[in-house]
N, CA, C and O atoms as a Tinker XYZ file with bonds, in Angstrom:
   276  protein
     1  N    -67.374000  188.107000  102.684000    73     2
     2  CA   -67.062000  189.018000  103.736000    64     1     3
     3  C    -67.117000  190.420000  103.169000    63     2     4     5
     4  O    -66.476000  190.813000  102.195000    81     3
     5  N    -67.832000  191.016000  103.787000    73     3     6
     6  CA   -67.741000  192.936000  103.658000    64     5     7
     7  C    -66.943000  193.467000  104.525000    63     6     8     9
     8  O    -67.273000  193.187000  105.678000    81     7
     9  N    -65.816000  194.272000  104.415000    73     7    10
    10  CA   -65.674000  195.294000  105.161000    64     9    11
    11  C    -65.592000  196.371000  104.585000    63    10    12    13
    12  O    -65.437000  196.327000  103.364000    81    11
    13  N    -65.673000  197.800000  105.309000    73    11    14
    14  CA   -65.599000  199.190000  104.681000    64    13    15
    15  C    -64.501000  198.987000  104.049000    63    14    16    17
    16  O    -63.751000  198.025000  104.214000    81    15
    17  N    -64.351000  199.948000  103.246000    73    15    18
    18  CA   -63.155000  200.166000  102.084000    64    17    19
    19  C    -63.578000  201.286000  100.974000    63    18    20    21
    20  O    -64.132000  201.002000   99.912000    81    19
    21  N    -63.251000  202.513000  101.365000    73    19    22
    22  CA   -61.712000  202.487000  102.321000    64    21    23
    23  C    -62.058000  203.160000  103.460000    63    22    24    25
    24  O    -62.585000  204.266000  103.339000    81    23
    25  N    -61.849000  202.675000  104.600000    73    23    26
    26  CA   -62.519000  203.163000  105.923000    64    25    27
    27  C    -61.821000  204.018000  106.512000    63    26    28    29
    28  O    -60.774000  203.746000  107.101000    81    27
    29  N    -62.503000  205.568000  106.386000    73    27    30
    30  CA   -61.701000  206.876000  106.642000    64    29    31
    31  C    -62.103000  207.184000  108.077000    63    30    32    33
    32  O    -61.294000  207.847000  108.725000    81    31
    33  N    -63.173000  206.823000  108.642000    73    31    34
    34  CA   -63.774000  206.914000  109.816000    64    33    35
    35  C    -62.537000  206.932000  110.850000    63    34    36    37
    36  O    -61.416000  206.455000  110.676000    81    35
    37  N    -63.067000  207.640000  112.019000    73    35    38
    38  CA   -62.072000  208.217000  113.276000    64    37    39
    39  C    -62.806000  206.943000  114.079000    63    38    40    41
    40  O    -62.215000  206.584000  115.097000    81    39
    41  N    -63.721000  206.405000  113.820000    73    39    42
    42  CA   -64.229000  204.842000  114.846000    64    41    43
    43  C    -63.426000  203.347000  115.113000    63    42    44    45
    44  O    -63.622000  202.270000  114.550000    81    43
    45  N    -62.707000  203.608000  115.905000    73    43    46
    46  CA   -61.349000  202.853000  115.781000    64    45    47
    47  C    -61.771000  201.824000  117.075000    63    46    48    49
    48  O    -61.021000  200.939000  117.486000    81    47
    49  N    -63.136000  202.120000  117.641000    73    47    50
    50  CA   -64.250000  201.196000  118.555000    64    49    51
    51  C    -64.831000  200.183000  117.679000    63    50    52    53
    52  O    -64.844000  198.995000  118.001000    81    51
    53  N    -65.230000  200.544000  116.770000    73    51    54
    54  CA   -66.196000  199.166000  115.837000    64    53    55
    55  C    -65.213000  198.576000  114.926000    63    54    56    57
    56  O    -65.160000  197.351000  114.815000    81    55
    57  N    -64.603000  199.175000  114.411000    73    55    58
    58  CA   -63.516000  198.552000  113.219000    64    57    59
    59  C    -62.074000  198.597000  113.800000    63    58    60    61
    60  O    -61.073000  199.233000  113.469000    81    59
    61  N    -62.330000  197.684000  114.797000    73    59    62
    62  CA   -60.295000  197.713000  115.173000    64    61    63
    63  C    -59.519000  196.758000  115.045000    63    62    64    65
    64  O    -58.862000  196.169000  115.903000    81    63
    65  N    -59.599000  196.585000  113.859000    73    63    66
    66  CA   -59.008000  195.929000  113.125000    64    65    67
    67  C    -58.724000  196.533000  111.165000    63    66    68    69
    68  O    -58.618000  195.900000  110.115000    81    67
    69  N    -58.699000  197.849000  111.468000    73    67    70
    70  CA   -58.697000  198.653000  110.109000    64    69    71
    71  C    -57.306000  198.769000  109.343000    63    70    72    73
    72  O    -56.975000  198.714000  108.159000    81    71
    73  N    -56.743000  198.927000  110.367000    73    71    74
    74  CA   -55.118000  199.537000  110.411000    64    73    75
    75  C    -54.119000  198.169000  109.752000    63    74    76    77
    76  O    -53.232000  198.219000  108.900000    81    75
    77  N    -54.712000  196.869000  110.590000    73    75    78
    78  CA   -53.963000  195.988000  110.308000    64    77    79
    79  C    -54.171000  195.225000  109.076000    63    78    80    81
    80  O    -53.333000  194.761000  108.303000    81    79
    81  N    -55.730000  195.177000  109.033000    73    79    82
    82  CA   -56.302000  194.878000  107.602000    64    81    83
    83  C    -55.733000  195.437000  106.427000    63    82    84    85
    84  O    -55.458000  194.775000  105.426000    81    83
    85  N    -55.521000  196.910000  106.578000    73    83    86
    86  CA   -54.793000  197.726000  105.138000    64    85    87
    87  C    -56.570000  198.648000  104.989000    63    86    88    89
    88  O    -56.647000  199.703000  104.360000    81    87
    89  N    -57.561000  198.142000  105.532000    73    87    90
    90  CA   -58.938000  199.190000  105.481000    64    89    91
    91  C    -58.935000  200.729000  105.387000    63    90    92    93
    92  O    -59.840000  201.362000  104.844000    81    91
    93  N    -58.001000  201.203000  105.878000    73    91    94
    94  CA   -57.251000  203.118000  106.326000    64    93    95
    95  C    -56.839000  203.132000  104.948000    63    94    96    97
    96  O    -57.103000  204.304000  104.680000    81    95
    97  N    -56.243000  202.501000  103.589000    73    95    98
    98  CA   -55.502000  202.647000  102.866000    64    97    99
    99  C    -56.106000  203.102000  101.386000    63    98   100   101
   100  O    -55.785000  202.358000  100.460000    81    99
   101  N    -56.773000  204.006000  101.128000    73    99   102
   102  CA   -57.644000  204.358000  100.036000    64   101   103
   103  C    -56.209000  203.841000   98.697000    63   102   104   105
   104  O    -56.845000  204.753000   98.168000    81   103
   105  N    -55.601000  203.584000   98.191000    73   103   106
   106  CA   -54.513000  203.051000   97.724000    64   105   107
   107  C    -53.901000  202.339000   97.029000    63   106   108   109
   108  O    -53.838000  202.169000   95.811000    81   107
   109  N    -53.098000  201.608000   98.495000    73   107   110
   110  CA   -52.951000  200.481000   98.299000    64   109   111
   111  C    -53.704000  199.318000   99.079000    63   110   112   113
   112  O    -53.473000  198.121000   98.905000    81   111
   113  N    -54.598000  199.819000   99.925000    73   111   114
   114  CA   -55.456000  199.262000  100.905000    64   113   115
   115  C    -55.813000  197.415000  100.422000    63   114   116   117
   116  O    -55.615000  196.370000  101.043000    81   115
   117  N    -56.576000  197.775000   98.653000    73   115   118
   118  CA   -57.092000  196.521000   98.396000    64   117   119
   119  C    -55.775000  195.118000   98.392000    63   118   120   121
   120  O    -56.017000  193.939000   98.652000    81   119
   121  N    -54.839000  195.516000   98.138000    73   119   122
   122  CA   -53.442000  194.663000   98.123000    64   121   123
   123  C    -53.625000  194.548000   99.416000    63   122   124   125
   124  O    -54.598000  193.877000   99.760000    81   123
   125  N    -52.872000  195.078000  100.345000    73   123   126
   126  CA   -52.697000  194.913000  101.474000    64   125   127
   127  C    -54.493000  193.831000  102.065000    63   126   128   129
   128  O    -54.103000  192.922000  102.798000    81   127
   129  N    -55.470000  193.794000  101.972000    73   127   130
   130  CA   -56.648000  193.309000  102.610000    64   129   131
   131  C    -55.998000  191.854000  101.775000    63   130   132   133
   132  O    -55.323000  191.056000  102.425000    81   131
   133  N    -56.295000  191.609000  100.220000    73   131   134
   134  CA   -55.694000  191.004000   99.609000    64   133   135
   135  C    -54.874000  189.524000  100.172000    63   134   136   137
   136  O    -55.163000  188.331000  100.077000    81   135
   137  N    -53.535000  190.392000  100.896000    73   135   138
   138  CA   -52.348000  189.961000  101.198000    64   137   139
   139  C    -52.787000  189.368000  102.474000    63   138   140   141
   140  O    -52.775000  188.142000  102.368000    81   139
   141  N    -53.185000  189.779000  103.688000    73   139   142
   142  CA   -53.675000  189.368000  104.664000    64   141   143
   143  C    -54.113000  188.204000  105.112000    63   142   144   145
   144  O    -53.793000  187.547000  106.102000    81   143
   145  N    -55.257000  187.936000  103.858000    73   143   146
   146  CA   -56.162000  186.865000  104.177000    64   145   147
   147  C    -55.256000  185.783000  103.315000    63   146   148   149
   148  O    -55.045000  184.676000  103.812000    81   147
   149  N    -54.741000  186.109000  102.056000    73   147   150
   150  CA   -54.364000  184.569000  102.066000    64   149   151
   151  C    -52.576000  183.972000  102.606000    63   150   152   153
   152  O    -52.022000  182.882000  102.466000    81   151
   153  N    -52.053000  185.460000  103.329000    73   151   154
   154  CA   -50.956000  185.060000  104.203000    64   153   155
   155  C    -51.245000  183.901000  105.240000    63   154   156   157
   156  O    -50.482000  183.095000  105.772000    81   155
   157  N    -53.131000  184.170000  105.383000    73   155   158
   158  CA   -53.726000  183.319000  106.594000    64   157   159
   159  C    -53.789000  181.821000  106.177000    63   158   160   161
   160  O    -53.483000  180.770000  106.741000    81   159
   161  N    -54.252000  182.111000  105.094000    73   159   162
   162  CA   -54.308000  180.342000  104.271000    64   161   163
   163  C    -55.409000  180.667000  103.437000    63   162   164   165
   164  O    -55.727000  179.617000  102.878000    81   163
   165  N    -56.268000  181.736000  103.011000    73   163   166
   166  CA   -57.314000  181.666000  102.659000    64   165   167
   167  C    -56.911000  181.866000  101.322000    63   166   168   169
   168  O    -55.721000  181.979000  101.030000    81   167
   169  N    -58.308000  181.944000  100.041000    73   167   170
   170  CA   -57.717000  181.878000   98.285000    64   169   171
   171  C    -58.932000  182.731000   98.332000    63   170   172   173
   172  O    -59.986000  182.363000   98.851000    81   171
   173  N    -58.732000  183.949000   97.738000    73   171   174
   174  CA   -59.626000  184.738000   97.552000    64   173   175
   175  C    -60.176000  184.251000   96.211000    63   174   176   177
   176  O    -59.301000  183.976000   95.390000    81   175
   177  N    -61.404000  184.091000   95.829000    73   175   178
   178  CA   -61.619000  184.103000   94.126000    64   177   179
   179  C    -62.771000  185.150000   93.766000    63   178   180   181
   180  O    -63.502000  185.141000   92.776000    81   179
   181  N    -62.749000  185.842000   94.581000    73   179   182
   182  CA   -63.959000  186.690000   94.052000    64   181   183
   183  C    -63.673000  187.655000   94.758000    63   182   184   185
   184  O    -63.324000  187.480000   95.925000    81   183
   185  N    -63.770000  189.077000   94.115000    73   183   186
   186  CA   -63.627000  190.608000   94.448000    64   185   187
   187  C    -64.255000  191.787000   94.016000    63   186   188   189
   188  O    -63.884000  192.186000   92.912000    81   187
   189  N    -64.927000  192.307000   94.474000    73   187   190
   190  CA   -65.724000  193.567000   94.445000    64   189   191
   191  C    -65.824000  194.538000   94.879000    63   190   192   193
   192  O    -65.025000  194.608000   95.813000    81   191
   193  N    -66.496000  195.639000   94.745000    73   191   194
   194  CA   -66.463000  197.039000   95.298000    64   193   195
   195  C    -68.022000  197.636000   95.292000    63   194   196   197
   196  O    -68.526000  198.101000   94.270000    81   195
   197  N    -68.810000  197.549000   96.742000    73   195   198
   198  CA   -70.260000  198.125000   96.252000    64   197   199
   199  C    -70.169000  199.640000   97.012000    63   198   200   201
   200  O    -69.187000  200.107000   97.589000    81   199
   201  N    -71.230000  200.132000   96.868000    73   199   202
   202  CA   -71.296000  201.509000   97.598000    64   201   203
   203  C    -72.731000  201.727000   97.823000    63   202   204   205
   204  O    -73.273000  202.720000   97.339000    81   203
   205  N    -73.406000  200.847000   98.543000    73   203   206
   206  CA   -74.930000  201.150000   98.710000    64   205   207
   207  C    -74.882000  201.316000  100.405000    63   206   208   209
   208  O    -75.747000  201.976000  100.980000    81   207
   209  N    -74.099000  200.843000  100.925000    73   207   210
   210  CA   -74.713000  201.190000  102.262000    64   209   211
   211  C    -73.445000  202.585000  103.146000    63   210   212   213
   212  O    -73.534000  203.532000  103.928000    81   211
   213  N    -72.304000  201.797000  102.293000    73   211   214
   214  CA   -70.720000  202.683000  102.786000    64   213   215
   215  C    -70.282000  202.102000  101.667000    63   214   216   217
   216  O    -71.023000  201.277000  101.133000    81   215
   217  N    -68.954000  202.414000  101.057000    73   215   218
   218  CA   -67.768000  201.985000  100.500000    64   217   219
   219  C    -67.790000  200.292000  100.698000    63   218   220   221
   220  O    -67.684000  199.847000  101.840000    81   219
   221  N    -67.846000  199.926000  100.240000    73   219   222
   222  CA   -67.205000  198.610000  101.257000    64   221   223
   223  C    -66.074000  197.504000   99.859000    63   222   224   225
   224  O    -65.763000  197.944000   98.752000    81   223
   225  N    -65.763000  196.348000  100.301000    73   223   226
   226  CA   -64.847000  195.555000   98.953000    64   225   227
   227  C    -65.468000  194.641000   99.892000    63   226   228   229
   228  O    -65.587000  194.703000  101.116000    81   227
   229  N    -66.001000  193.400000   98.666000    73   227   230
   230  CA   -66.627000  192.215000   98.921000    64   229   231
   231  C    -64.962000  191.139000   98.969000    63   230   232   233
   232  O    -63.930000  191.207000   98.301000    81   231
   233  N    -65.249000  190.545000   99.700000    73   231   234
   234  CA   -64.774000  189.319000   98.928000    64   233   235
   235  C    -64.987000  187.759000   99.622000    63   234   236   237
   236  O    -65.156000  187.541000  100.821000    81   235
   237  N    -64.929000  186.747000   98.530000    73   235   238
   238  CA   -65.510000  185.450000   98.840000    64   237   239
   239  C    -64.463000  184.768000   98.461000    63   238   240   241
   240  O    -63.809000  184.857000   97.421000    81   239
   241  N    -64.275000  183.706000   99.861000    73   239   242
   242  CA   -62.406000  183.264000  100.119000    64   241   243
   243  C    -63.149000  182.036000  100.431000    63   242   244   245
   244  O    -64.293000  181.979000  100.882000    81   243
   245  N    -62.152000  180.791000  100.060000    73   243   246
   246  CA   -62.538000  180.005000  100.773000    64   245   247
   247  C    -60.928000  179.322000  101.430000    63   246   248   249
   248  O    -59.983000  179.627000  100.703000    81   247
   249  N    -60.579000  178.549000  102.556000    73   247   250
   250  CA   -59.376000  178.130000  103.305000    64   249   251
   251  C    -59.383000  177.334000  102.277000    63   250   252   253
   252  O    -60.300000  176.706000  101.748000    81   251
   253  N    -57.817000  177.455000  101.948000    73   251   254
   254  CA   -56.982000  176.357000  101.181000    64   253   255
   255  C    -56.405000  175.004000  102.180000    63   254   256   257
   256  O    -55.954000  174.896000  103.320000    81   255
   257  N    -56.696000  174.109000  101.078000    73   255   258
   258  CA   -56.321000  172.828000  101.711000    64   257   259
   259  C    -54.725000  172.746000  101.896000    63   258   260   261
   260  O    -53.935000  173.384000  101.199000    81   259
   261  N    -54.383000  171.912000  102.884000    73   259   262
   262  CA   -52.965000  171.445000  103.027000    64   261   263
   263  C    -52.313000  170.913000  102.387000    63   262   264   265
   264  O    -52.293000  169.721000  102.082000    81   263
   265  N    -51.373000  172.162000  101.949000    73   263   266
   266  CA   -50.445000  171.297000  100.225000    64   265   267
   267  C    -50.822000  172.418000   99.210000    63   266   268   269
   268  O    -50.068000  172.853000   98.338000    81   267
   269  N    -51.896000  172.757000   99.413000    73   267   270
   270  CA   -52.347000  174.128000   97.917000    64   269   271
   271  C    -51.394000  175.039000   98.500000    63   270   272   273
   272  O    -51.007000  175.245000   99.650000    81   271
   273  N    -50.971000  175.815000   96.689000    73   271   274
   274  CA   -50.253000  176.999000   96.675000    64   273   275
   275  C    -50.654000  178.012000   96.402000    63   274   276
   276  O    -49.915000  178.996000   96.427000    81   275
């Protein structure tokens, strides 16, 4: 998954979901995105940062099984 990072943009139409993500947070933003997904159930194992098209932080999660910690 890509999203911008850190998404300073006033476009609160395409990315509305920035605020809740932690995306607004030049920071602590990457914690907070971080925290999010595996509050959901997900296990992040892979994390990055490119800058070829925008800012953006990669990351490749996969859902944890029932019972993983």
């Amino acid at each position: 998954m890509n999203l911008p990072y850190p998404d300073l943009s006033d476009n609160i139409d395409i990315h509305v979901a920035k605020d809740i993500l932690g995306t607004t947070d030049p920071v602590g933003g990457e914690n907070k995105i971080q925290t999010f997904f595996e509050q959901k159930g997900f296990e992040i194992f892979e994390k990055c940062f490119d800058k070829f098209r925008e800012p953006e932080i990669w990351l490749s999660m996969k859902k944890k099984e029932l019972g993983d910690k």
